XYZ file of C-alpha atoms in Angstrom:
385
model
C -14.831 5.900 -6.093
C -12.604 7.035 -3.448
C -12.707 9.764 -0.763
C -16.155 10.738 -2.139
C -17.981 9.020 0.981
C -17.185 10.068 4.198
C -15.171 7.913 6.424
C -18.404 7.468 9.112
C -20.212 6.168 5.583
C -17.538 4.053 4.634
C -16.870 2.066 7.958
C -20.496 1.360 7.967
C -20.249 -0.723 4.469
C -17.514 -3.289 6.542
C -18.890 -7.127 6.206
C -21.063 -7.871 9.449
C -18.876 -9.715 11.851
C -18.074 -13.252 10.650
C -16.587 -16.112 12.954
C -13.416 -15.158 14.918
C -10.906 -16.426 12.441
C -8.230 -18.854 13.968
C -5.508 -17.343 15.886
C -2.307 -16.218 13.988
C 0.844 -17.206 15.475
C 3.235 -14.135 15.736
C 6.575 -15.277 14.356
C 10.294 -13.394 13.334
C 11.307 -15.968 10.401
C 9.223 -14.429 7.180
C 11.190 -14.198 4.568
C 14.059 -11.409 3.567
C 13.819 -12.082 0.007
C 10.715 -11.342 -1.233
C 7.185 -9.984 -0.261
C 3.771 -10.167 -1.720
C 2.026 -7.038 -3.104
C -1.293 -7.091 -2.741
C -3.093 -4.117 -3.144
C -2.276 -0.270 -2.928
C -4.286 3.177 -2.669
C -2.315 6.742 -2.878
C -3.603 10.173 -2.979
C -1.255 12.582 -4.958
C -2.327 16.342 -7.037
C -3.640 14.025 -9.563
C -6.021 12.542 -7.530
C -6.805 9.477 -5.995
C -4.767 6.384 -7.789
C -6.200 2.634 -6.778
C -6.337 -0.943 -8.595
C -8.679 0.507 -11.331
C -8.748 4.114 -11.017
C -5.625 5.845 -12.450
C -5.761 9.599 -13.275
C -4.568 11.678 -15.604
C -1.619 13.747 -15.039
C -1.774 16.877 -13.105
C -0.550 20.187 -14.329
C 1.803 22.185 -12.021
C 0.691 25.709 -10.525
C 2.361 28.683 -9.762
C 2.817 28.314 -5.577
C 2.006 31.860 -3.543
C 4.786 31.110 -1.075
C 7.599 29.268 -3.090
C 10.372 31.157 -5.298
C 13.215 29.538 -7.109
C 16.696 30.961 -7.352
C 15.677 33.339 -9.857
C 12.579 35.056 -7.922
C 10.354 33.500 -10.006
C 7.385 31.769 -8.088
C 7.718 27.891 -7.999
C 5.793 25.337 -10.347
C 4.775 22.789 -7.919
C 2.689 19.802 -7.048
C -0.481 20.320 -4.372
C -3.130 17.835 -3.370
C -6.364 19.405 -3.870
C -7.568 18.257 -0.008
C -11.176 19.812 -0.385
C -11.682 18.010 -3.581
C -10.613 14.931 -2.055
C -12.933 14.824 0.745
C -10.881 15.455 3.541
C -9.734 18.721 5.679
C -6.729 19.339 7.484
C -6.103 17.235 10.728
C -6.838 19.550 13.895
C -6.951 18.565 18.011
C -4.584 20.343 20.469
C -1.167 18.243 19.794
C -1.655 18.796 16.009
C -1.858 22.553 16.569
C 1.680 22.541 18.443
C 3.261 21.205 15.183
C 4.690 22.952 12.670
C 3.872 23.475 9.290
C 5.341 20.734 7.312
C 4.462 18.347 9.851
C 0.910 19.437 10.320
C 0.763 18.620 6.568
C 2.253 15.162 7.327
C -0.765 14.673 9.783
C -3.472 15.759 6.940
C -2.198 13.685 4.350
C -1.762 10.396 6.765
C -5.457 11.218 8.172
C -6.970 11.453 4.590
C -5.764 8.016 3.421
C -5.601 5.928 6.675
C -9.144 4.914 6.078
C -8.986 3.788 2.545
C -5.848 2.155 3.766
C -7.493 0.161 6.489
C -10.664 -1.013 4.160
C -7.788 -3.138 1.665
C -7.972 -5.418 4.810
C -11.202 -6.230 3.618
C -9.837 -8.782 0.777
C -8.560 -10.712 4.081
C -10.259 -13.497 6.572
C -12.313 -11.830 8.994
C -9.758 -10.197 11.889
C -6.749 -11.070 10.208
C -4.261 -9.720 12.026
C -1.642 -6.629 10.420
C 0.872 -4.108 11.502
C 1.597 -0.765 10.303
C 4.855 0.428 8.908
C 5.176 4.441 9.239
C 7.580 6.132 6.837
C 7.330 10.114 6.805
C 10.040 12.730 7.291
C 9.877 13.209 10.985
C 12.603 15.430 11.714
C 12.492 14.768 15.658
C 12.582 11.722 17.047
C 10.488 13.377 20.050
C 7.053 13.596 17.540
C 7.385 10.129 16.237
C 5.312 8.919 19.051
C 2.936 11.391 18.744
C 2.173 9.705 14.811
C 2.116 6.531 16.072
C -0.606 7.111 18.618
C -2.604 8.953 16.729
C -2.635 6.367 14.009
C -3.542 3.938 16.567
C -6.514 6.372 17.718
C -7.584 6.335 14.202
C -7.491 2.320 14.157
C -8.886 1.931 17.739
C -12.617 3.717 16.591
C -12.826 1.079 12.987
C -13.644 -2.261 13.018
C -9.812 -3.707 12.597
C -8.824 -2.228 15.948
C -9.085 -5.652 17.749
C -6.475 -6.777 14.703
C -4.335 -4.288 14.609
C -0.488 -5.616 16.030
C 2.520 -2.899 16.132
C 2.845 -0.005 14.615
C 6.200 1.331 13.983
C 8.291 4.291 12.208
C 11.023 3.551 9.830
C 12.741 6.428 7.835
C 12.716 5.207 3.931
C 16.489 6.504 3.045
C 17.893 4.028 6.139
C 16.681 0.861 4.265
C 15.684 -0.735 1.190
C 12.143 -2.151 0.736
C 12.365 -5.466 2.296
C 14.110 -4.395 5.405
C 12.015 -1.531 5.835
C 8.829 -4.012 6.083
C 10.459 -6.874 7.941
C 9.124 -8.343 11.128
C 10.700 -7.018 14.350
C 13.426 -9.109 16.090
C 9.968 -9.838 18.646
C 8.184 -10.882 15.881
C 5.330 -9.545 12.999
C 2.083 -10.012 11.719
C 1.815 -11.773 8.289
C -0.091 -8.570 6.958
C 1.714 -5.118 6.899
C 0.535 -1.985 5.743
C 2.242 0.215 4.585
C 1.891 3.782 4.848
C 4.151 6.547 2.812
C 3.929 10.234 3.018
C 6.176 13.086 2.441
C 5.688 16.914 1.208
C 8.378 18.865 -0.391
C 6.253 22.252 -0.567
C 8.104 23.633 2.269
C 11.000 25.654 1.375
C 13.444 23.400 3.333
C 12.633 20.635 0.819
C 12.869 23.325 -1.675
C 16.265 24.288 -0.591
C 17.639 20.439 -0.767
C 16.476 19.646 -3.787
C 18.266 23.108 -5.169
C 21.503 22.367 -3.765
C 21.487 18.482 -5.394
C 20.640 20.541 -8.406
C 17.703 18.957 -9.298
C 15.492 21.897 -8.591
C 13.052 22.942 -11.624
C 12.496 26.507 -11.810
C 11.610 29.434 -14.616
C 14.734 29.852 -15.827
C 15.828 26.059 -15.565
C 12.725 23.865 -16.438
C 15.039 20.867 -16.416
C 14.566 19.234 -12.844
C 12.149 18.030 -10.573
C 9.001 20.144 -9.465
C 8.456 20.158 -5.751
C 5.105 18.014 -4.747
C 3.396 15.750 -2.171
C 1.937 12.238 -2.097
C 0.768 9.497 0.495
C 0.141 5.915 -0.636
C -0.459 2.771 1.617
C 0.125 -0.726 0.342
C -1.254 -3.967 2.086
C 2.135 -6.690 1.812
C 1.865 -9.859 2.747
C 5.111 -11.417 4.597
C 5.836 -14.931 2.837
C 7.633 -17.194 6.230
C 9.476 -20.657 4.770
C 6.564 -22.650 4.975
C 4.099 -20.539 3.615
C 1.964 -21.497 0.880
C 2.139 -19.964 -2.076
C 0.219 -16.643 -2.751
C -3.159 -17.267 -4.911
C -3.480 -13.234 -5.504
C -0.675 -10.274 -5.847
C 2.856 -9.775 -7.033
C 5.958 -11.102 -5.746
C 8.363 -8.278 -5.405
C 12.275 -9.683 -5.097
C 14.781 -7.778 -3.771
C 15.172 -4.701 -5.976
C 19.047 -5.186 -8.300
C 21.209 -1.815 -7.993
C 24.084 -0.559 -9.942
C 26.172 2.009 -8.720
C 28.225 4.129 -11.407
C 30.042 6.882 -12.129
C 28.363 10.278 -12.465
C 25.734 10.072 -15.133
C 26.928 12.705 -18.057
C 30.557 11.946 -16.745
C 33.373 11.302 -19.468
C 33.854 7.846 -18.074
C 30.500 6.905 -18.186
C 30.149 8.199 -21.610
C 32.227 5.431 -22.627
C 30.281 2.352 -21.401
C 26.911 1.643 -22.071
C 23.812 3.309 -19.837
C 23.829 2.442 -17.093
C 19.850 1.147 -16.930
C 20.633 -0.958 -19.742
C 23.876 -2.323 -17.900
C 21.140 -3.364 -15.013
C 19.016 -4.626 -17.436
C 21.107 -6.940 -19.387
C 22.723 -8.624 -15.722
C 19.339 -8.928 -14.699
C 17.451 -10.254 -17.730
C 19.790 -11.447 -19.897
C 18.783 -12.371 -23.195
C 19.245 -16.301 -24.102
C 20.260 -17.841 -27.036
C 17.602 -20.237 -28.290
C 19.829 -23.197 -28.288
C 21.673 -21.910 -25.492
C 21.788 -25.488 -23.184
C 23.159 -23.511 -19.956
C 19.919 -20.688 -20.436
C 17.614 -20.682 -17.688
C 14.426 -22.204 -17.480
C 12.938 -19.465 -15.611
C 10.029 -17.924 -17.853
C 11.204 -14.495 -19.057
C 10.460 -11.449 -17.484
C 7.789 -9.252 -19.842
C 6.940 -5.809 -17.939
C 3.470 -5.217 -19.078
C 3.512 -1.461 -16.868
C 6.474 0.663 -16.261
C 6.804 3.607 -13.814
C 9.898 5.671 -13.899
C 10.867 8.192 -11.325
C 12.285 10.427 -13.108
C 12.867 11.428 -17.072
C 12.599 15.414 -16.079
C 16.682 15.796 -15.187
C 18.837 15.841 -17.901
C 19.469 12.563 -19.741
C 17.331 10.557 -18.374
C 14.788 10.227 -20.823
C 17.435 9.177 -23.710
C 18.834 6.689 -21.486
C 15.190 5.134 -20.237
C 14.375 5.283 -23.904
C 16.995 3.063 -25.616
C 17.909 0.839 -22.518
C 14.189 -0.246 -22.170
C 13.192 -0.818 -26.109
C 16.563 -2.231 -26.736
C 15.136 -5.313 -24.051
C 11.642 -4.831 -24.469
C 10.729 -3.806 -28.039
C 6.710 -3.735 -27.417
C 7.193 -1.851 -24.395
C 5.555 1.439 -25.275
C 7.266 3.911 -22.394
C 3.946 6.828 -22.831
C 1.086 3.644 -23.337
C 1.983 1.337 -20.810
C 4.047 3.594 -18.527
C 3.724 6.126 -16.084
C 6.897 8.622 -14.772
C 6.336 10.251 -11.533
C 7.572 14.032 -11.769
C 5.468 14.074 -14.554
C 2.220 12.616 -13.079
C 2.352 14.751 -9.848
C 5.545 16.173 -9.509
C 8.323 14.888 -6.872
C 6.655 13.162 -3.674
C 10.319 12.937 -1.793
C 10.712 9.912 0.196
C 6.906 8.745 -0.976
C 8.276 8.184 -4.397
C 8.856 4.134 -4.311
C 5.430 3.677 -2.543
C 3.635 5.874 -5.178
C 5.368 4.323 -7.765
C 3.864 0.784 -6.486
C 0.653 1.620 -6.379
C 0.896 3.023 -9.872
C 2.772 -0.063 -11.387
C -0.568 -1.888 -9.840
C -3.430 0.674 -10.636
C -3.519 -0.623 -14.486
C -1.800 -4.245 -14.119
C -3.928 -7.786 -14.594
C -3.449 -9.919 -12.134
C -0.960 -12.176 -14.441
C 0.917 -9.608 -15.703
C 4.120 -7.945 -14.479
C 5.370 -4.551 -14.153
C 8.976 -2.734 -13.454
C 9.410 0.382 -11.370
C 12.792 1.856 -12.500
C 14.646 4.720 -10.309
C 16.974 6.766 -12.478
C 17.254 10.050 -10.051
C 20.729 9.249 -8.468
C 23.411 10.537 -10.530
C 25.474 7.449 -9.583
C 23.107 5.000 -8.635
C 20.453 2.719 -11.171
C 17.517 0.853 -9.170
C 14.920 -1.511 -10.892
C 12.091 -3.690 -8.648
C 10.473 -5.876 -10.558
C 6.752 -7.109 -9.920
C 5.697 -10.697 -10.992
C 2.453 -12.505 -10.487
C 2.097 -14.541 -7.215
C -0.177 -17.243 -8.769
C 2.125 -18.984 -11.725
């Protein structure tokens, strides 16, 4: 299992050294349109969530520090740190950090090693890169992440493989741009690596004045929490063979709407099942213009939200009305329920949950219904058809 070992104990289980494998061409041309999932780890207040290993959900606590609006102390999200085998980061430039970012630095430091050990499924030395997304508010301490990631690489066995390693803010970009190749060129492998806390009371103050905030006397909302998760991608270029192992992951299809609970919006259909319907239409039998695509049958869902108001109704009817045998509680997991809001972590979380439960030929859908006027579903499908 997970972060029981120590990292020393770990690193020491690597394969032996194998021959060099043949030198990978750096190149700029991968794809746009899709990538290839292949494997994910994440640490969250429920534990530690892997291909196999999926906790149960964690119940909130009372937090010392936090109040709501009312007074009352806050409901919120922690990662258990000692129970996960790992301490918070220390050394001299960690120590000049504040707070929230010091927390950053534990949380990357307590996965980065799991992280690294999904290269294992690879060819000897394959060659990766690491994509950085955390709330860095300065630009000035971004470099001081990056290098100490690299430290971290530098004493394992994959430092020799290891190619750039960059930051990229989640909000600025959708999936796909946020893990394409620089305009130099990329690695075929990425990892990457997702971490954000909200149990700061700057978090807690933005997600009170979107009115999302879940407190004593307003349980509806979103309870503050934490999460890191790192996913291993692999970029697909033109002439690349076809994946034997993973999920393809398209470009994720977005609606934008009025305000959810709006009198205009009242007056058209949901605005997931909208999505749904232009995405996966349903076909006629002896329709002679249908596609001959293979339908799309989501065997795991993850949803981000169903604590604000509405969303549970709408995720309800828009996702039976499609998918009758899609049981939302048996074959789904929703993230502010699992381990409370993870901020900008969410959509990497929410991958390596979609993938934690999945067979290899099945499919999943990972649906984001916390905008009030924007719908997002990204759809997972087997690599190997």
């Amino acid at each position: 299992m997970m972060f029981k070992s120590s990292i020393y104990d770990r690193l020491q289980q690597v394969r032996p050294a194998e021959p060099e494998a043949p030198v990978v061409k750096v190149r700029s041309d991968y794809r746009t349109d899709t990538l290839c999932l292949l494997d994910g780890v994440a640490l969250t207040s429920a534990g530690a969530v892997a291909k196999g290993q999926l906790p149960s959900s964690a119940a909130a606590e009372i937090s010392a520090t936090l109040r709501g609006p009312d007074g009352y102390g806050l409901l919120v999200h922690e990662i258990a740190l000692g129970q996960a085998g790992a301490s918070p980061a220390s050394g001299e430039q960690v120590a000049r950090l504040d707070r929230r970012h010091q927390r950053l630095e534990t949380l990357i430091q307590a996965l980065i090693i799991d992280a690294l050990l999904m290269l294992e499924a690879l060819p000897e030395g394959a060659p990766f890169d690491i994509v950085l997304s955390a709330p860095i508010r300065h630009a000035s301490l971004v470099e001081g992440f990056i290098a100490r990631l690299r430290e971290t690489v530098a004493a394992t066995p994959f430092a020799d493989a290891l190619g750039s390693v960059t930051h990229r803010a989640v909000a600025e970009q959708d999936l796909h741009e946020l893990l394409a190749a620089e305009a130099s060129g990329g690695m075929p492998h990425v990892i990457w690596l997702s971490v954000d806390s909200l149990l700061f009371d700057s978090s807690v103050s933005e997600l009170s004045r979107r009115g999302q905030l879940a407190y004593a006397s307003r349980p509806s909302g979103l309870f503050p929490g934490e999460a890191v998760a790192a996913l291993l991608f692999e970029r697909l270029a033109p002439d690349s063979p076809a994946p034997l192992q993973g999920w393809q992951v398209p470009l994720a299809a977005t609606l934008t709407h009025a305000a959810r609970g709006s009198r205009e919006l009242r007056r058209s259909p949901a605005p997931l099942m909208q999505l749904i319907e232009r995405q996966w239409p349903v076909q006629a039998e002896n329709d002679e213009h249908a596609s001959t695509r293979e339908p799309f049958e989501p065997m795991r869902l993850v949803i981000d939200s169903l604590g604000l108001p509405g969303r549970a109704v709408e995720a309800g009817t828009s996702l039976m009305n499609r998918w009758p045998g899609l049981d939302m509680i048996e074959d789904g997991t929703t993230l502010d329920s699992f381990c409370g809001w993870p901020g900008d972590a969410w959509l990497a979380l929410a991958l390596v949950l979609a993938i934690a439960e999945l067979e290899d030929n099945d499919s999943a859908l990972v649906v984001s219904l916390r905008d009030d006027t924007q719908t997002q579903v990204l759809a997972l499908m087997p690599c190997a058809g």
